[in-house]
Amino acid sequence: MEIDKAIRESDDERLKTKYKNAIFVIRRALALYSIEEVAFSFNGGKDSTVLFHLLRAGYYLHKEDEIHANREGLTDHVKFPLRTIYFETASTFTEINSFTYETASTYGLQMDIIRLDFKSGLEALLKANPIKAIFLGVRIGDPTAVGQEQFSPSSPGWPPFMRVNPILDWSYRDVWAFLLTCKVQYCSLYDQGYTSIGSIHDTVPNDLLCIHNPKDGRRSFKPAYLLPDGRLERAGRARKSSAPASAKSSAVSNGDINTVDIHHNSLLTASVIAVGDEILSGTVEDKLGASLCKKLHAIGWAVSRISVVRNDIDSVAEEVERRKGSSDMVFIYGAVGPLHSDVTVAGVAKAFGVRTAPDEEFEEYLRHLIGEKCTGDRNEMAQLPEGITELLHHEKLLMPLIKCLNVIILSATNITELDVQWDCLVELTRHSSLLVSEPFASKSLTMTISDVKAAQPLSKLRLEFPDLYIGCYRESRNGPLTVSLQGKDQARTEAAAEALCKKLEPGALH
Ligand SMILES: Cc1cc2nc3c(=O)[nH]c(=O)nc-3n(C[C@H](O)[C@H](O)[C@H](O)COP(=O)(O)O)c2cc1C
Ligand SMILES: Nc1ncnc2c1ncn2[C@@H]1O[C@H](COP(=O)(O)OP(=O)(O)OP(=O)(O)O)[C@@H](O)[C@H]1O
Ligand SMILES: [Mg+2]
């Protein structure tokens, strides 16, 4: 079997391991389900092309075992019997379409072309066929991989089947190592700078592969397998899902996968998460949370929640998962480092459903900082969430800041370190408008009247100024009551202060 032979003859040990594991998953599925009960979801993309050849190899090996044939007994051209499903839409690239059809004809695939959306199409397919498991070319780092394992039942609300993901743990580099080692055909778009292919409406060649010809000013693109950093595979794709709370996601073709075009007029919200058993036991007092709130407020951000969680991956993951969806930005600190209790980075990875993987760039920084003690694969600190991490460098920082989509991991352990990291962050994100927001216009009034007397005028004020935040606090039960008025419009805050003064009896204001 030519695929199996090509991998066996290769000296790429990593590829061999990935291949072996994927074949194991495929053979496991073929042992669990009959051929009529499995299907292969093929869309002509690079990942499904890899999966297709793995399935051919896996099926061949499975068959070989099943009939106890010697190698001569089975020819290389064992017919591929898996039902293959292709969801075709009007917005599919013609190159993808023709590659899919050509592959089907070359290998004699029994292909079902479905022209419905995924869910309805799968419902119809399952009604008409006894399918129990579907092979997919989903990889960790794909947005759709969140929470998936090699065998994952379909989501609630979807028709029931097992999703089988043999290449879930493959990296971008592994995919290209496989396609090139096995010398198999792939869709021509990948030779034109496309690195991940969606619909014609949301996909462009990856700018990181762009070459400018200085003579005629023309742009051309290098092939996909030359992309130096696989984490930027989706840089040619428009961002869709998981946009932060009030951020308007935008198509990105500038190579920065994490760029988010924040809508300036809306109120931006942040969550702050501290990680530390010692804070929860009262051994250590958390000062960073309050400082971060002050800093965020000063640049016009509203902090919607500050929480403290235990040094435990699941506790961190659970909190980050909740906050990353409800806030525009999440700031997390504590438990960053190489100790057993330093679980923040892993927790963030888990919240995004990605694994942690060694980051060469980060490792280089660590090497400078801690020298040779920091060795390749044993260096836990160099493991960062794969596919979603951006390192923010600043000359004043010994280590770059870690940004995972809308979560910023701060390594500061005290106020002085936090001040430095914060200033660098603000400076770094100034031009990308990441943190830019209208500052708050605030006004404070101190009143000497009782809460009972203040209640009614304040209630009325709230109805008149629903666009403002009206807060009250007192430093002691018998002391004065401070009313704070905050909004994004100076004139409105002034007007509210004036309106409140009018509502109060003379002398009530301090
Ligand atoms: C065979 C197959 C099975 C799928 N099963 C699920 C599922 O169980 N749950 C789910 O949320 N999405 C499921 N999807 C949808 C994908 O997760 C995802 O939305 C789609 O592949 C993304 O394509 P897009 O980037 O073009 O939107 C399935 C898709 C296919 C093709
Ligand atoms: N239109 C479709 N028809 C059939 N299967 C699909 C379709 N879209 C996605 N899939 C399944 O989902 C998997 C993941 O899709 P994804 O777009 O991430 O990968 P790909 O298309 O194979 O490669 P690329 O990342 O280069 O686009 C595919 O490998 C395939 O199994
Ligand atoms: Mg694709």
Coordinates of C-alpha atoms in Angstrom, one line a residue, residues 57-373:
A57 CA -4.3 3.0 4.3
G58 CA -6.2 2.2 7.5
Y59 CA -8.9 0.3 5.5
Y60 CA -6.2 -1.6 3.6
L61 CA -4.4 -2.6 6.8
H62 CA -7.8 -3.5 8.4
K63 CA -8.7 -5.6 5.4
E64 CA -5.3 -7.2 5.3
D65 CA -5.7 -8.3 8.9
E66 CA -9.3 -9.4 8.4
I67 CA -8.7 -11.8 5.6
H68 CA -5.3 -12.9 7.0
A69 CA -3.9 -12.4 3.5
N70 CA -0.3 -12.2 2.9
R71 CA 1.0 -8.9 1.3
E72 CA 0.7 -10.3 -2.2
G73 CA -2.9 -11.3 -1.5
L74 CA -4.1 -7.7 -1.5
T75 CA -3.4 -5.4 -4.3
D76 CA -2.7 -1.7 -3.7
H77 CA -5.9 -0.9 -5.4
V78 CA -8.3 -2.2 -2.8
K79 CA -11.6 -0.4 -3.6
F80 CA -12.4 2.3 -1.1
P81 CA -15.8 1.3 0.2
L82 CA -16.6 4.0 2.7
R83 CA -19.6 6.1 1.9
T84 CA -18.2 9.6 1.2
I85 CA -20.3 12.7 1.8
Y86 CA -19.7 16.1 0.4
F87 CA -21.7 19.2 1.3
E88 CA -21.6 21.3 -1.9
T89 CA -22.7 24.9 -1.8
A90 CA -22.9 27.7 -4.3
S91 CA -20.1 29.5 -2.4
T92 CA -17.6 26.6 -2.8
F93 CA -14.4 27.5 -4.7
T94 CA -14.5 25.9 -8.2
E95 CA -11.0 24.6 -7.6
I96 CA -12.2 22.8 -4.5
N97 CA -15.2 21.4 -6.3
S98 CA -13.2 20.1 -9.2
F99 CA -10.6 18.6 -7.0
T100 CA -13.3 16.8 -4.9
Y101 CA -14.9 15.4 -8.1
E102 CA -11.5 14.4 -9.6
T103 CA -10.5 12.6 -6.4
A104 CA -13.8 10.8 -6.4
S105 CA -13.3 9.7 -10.0
T106 CA -9.6 8.7 -9.6
Y107 CA -10.3 6.5 -6.6
G108 CA -13.8 5.4 -7.5
L109 CA -15.5 6.9 -4.4
Q110 CA -19.1 6.3 -3.7
M111 CA -19.9 10.0 -3.1
D112 CA -23.1 11.5 -1.8
I113 CA -23.4 15.1 -2.8
I114 CA -25.5 16.9 -0.3
R115 CA -26.9 20.3 -1.1
L116 CA -28.5 21.1 2.3
D117 CA -27.0 22.7 5.4
F118 CA -24.9 20.4 7.6
K119 CA -27.6 19.6 10.1
S120 CA -30.5 18.9 7.7
G121 CA -28.1 17.1 5.3
L122 CA -27.0 14.8 8.1
E123 CA -30.5 14.2 9.3
A124 CA -31.5 13.1 5.8
L125 CA -28.4 11.0 5.4
L126 CA -29.0 9.2 8.7
K127 CA -32.6 8.6 8.0
A128 CA -31.8 6.8 4.7
N129 CA -28.6 5.0 5.9
P130 CA -27.6 3.0 8.9
I131 CA -24.7 5.4 9.6
K132 CA -23.3 5.5 13.1
A133 CA -19.9 7.1 12.8
I134 CA -18.5 9.8 10.5
F135 CA -14.8 10.5 9.9
L136 CA -13.8 14.2 9.9
G137 CA -10.6 16.0 9.2
V138 CA -11.0 18.3 12.2
R139 CA -7.8 19.4 13.9
I140 CA -7.1 21.0 17.3
G141 CA -6.9 24.7 16.7
D142 CA -9.9 24.6 14.3
P143 CA -12.7 26.6 15.9
T144 CA -14.9 23.5 15.5
A145 CA -12.5 21.3 17.4
V146 CA -13.4 22.9 20.8
G147 CA -14.2 20.2 23.3
Q148 CA -13.8 17.4 20.8
E149 CA -11.8 14.2 21.3
Q150 CA -10.8 11.5 18.8
F151 CA -14.2 9.9 19.4
S152 CA -16.9 12.6 20.2
P153 CA -20.6 12.0 19.9
S154 CA -22.4 14.6 17.8
S155 CA -23.5 17.7 19.7
P156 CA -26.9 17.9 21.5
G157 CA -29.5 19.0 18.9
W158 CA -27.6 17.3 16.1
P159 CA -28.6 13.9 14.6
P160 CA -26.9 11.1 16.7
F161 CA -23.7 9.8 15.4
M162 CA -20.1 9.4 16.5
R163 CA -17.6 12.0 15.2
V164 CA -14.3 10.3 14.6
N165 CA -11.3 12.7 14.3
P166 CA -8.2 10.7 13.5
I167 CA -6.0 13.8 12.9
L168 CA -7.3 15.8 15.8
D169 CA -3.7 16.2 17.2
W170 CA -2.0 16.9 13.9
S171 CA -0.4 20.3 13.4
Y172 CA -0.3 22.3 10.2
R173 CA 3.2 21.1 9.7
D174 CA 2.2 17.5 10.1
V175 CA -0.4 17.9 7.5
W176 CA 2.0 19.2 4.9
A177 CA 4.7 16.7 5.9
F178 CA 2.2 13.9 5.2
L179 CA 0.9 15.3 1.8
L180 CA 4.5 15.9 0.6
T181 CA 6.0 12.7 1.9
C182 CA 3.2 10.6 0.3
K183 CA 3.3 12.8 -2.9
V184 CA -0.4 12.8 -3.2
Q185 CA -2.5 15.4 -5.1
Y186 CA -4.1 18.3 -3.3
C187 CA -6.3 21.1 -4.3
S188 CA -4.4 23.7 -6.5
L189 CA -5.5 26.6 -4.3
Y190 CA -2.9 25.6 -1.7
D191 CA -0.2 26.3 -4.3
Q192 CA -1.6 29.8 -4.7
G193 CA -1.1 30.9 -1.1
Y194 CA -4.4 29.6 0.4
T195 CA -3.7 27.9 3.7
S196 CA -7.2 27.1 5.0
I197 CA -10.2 27.1 2.8
G198 CA -13.7 28.1 3.7
S199 CA -16.2 29.7 1.3
I200 CA -15.4 32.1 -1.6
H201 CA -16.9 34.9 0.6
D202 CA -14.6 34.4 3.6
T203 CA -11.3 33.1 2.2
V204 CA -8.3 34.9 0.6
P205 CA -4.7 33.8 0.2
N206 CA -2.6 34.2 3.3
D207 CA -0.8 37.5 3.4
L208 CA 2.1 35.9 5.2
L209 CA 2.9 34.1 1.9
C210 CA 2.8 37.2 -0.2
I211 CA 5.7 38.2 -2.4
H212 CA 5.9 41.7 -3.9
N213 CA 7.6 42.1 -7.2
P214 CA 9.4 45.5 -6.9
K215 CA 9.7 45.7 -10.7
D216 CA 6.0 45.6 -11.6
G217 CA 4.5 46.0 -8.1
R218 CA 2.6 42.7 -8.6
R219 CA 1.8 40.4 -5.7
S220 CA 2.1 36.7 -5.9
F221 CA 1.9 34.0 -3.2
K222 CA 4.2 31.1 -2.1
P223 CA 2.6 27.7 -1.7
A224 CA 0.8 26.9 1.6
Y225 CA 3.5 24.4 2.7
L226 CA 5.9 27.3 3.1
L227 CA 3.9 29.0 5.8
P228 CA 6.5 29.4 8.5
D229 CA 4.1 29.4 11.5
G230 CA 1.2 27.0 11.3
R231 CA -0.6 28.9 14.0
L232 CA -1.3 31.5 11.3
E233 CA -3.0 29.1 9.0
R234 CA -6.3 30.9 9.3
A235 CA -5.0 34.3 8.7
G236 CA -6.6 34.3 5.3
R237 CA -10.0 33.5 6.8
A238 CA -12.5 36.0 8.1
R239 CA -13.2 35.7 11.8
K240 CA -16.7 34.5 12.5
S241 CA -17.6 33.0 15.8
S242 CA -16.6 33.7 19.4
A243 CA -16.2 37.4 18.9
P244 CA -15.9 39.1 22.2
A245 CA -19.0 40.5 23.8
S246 CA -19.3 43.9 22.2
A247 CA -16.5 43.6 19.6
K248 CA -17.5 43.6 16.0
S249 CA -15.3 40.9 14.4
S250 CA -13.8 41.8 11.1
A251 CA -12.3 40.1 8.1
V252 CA -8.6 39.9 8.6
S253 CA -6.2 39.6 5.8
N254 CA -3.4 41.4 7.5
G255 CA -1.9 38.3 8.9
D256 CA -2.9 39.0 12.5
I257 CA -5.3 36.3 13.4
N258 CA -6.1 37.9 16.7
T259 CA -6.9 41.4 15.4
V260 CA -10.3 42.4 16.7
D261 CA -11.9 45.6 15.4
I262 CA -13.4 47.0 18.6
H263 CA -16.5 49.1 18.2
H264 CA -15.5 52.4 19.8
N265 CA -18.8 53.7 20.8
S266 CA -20.1 50.8 22.8
L267 CA -19.1 50.1 26.4
L268 CA -16.2 47.7 26.5
T269 CA -16.3 45.2 29.4
A270 CA -13.5 43.3 31.0
S271 CA -13.3 40.5 33.5
V272 CA -10.5 40.0 35.9
I273 CA -9.5 36.6 37.2
A274 CA -7.0 35.9 39.9
V275 CA -5.7 32.4 40.3
G276 CA -4.5 31.5 43.8
D277 CA -5.4 29.1 46.6
E278 CA -3.6 31.5 49.0
I279 CA -5.9 34.4 48.1
L280 CA -8.9 32.1 48.9
S281 CA -7.4 30.9 52.2
G282 CA -6.7 34.5 53.2
T283 CA -3.0 33.9 53.4
V284 CA -2.2 36.5 50.7
E285 CA -4.2 39.6 50.0
D286 CA -4.9 40.2 46.3
K287 CA -3.9 43.8 45.4
L288 CA -3.6 43.3 41.6
G289 CA -7.3 42.9 41.1
A290 CA -8.1 46.3 42.5
S291 CA -5.2 47.9 40.6
L292 CA -6.3 46.4 37.3
C293 CA -9.9 47.6 37.9
K294 CA -8.5 51.1 38.4
K295 CA -6.3 50.9 35.3
L296 CA -9.1 49.6 33.1
H297 CA -11.6 52.2 34.4
A298 CA -9.0 54.9 33.7
I299 CA -9.0 54.0 30.0
G300 CA -12.8 53.7 29.8
W301 CA -13.4 50.0 30.2
A302 CA -16.1 48.7 32.5
V303 CA -15.0 45.8 34.7
S304 CA -18.0 43.5 34.9
R305 CA -16.5 40.9 37.2
I306 CA -13.5 40.1 39.3
S307 CA -13.1 36.6 40.5
V308 CA -10.7 34.4 42.3
V309 CA -10.3 30.7 41.5
R310 CA -8.3 27.8 42.8
N311 CA -5.0 26.6 41.4
D312 CA -6.7 23.9 39.4
I313 CA -6.9 23.6 35.6
D314 CA -10.6 22.9 35.6
S315 CA -11.5 25.8 37.9
V316 CA -9.4 28.2 35.7
A317 CA -10.9 26.7 32.4
E318 CA -14.4 27.0 33.7
E319 CA -14.1 30.6 34.7
V320 CA -12.2 31.7 31.6
E321 CA -14.7 29.9 29.4
R322 CA -17.6 31.8 31.0
R323 CA -15.8 35.2 31.0
K324 CA -14.3 35.1 27.5
G325 CA -17.8 34.9 26.0
S326 CA -19.4 37.6 28.2
S327 CA -16.5 40.1 28.3
D328 CA -14.6 41.8 25.5
M329 CA -11.3 41.2 27.3
V330 CA -10.3 38.9 30.2
F331 CA -7.3 39.6 32.3
I332 CA -5.9 36.7 34.3
Y333 CA -3.0 36.6 36.6
G334 CA -1.4 34.3 39.2
A335 CA -0.2 30.7 38.7
V336 CA 2.0 31.4 35.7
G337 CA 5.3 29.5 35.7
P338 CA 6.8 26.0 35.9
L339 CA 5.5 24.8 39.2
H340 CA 2.8 22.1 39.7
S341 CA 0.4 24.8 40.9
D342 CA 1.0 27.0 37.8
V343 CA -2.1 26.0 35.9
T344 CA -3.2 29.3 34.3
V345 CA -1.8 28.7 30.8
A346 CA -3.2 25.1 30.7
G347 CA -6.6 26.3 32.0
V348 CA -6.8 29.0 29.3
A349 CA -6.0 26.4 26.7
K350 CA -8.7 24.1 28.0
A351 CA -11.2 26.9 28.0
F352 CA -10.6 27.4 24.3
G353 CA -10.5 23.7 23.7
V354 CA -7.0 23.7 22.3
R355 CA -3.9 21.9 23.6
T356 CA -0.7 23.4 24.8
A357 CA 2.3 23.0 22.5
P358 CA 5.9 24.1 22.7
D359 CA 6.3 27.6 21.4
E360 CA 9.7 28.1 19.9
E361 CA 9.7 31.9 20.1
F362 CA 8.7 31.8 23.8
E363 CA 11.3 29.2 24.5
E364 CA 14.0 31.4 23.1
Y365 CA 13.0 34.1 25.6
L366 CA 13.1 31.6 28.4
R367 CA 16.5 30.4 27.3
H368 CA 17.8 34.0 27.6
L369 CA 16.2 34.4 30.9
I370 CA 17.0 31.1 32.6
G371 CA 19.7 29.8 30.5
E372 CA 20.3 26.2 29.7
K373 CA 18.2 24.9 32.5

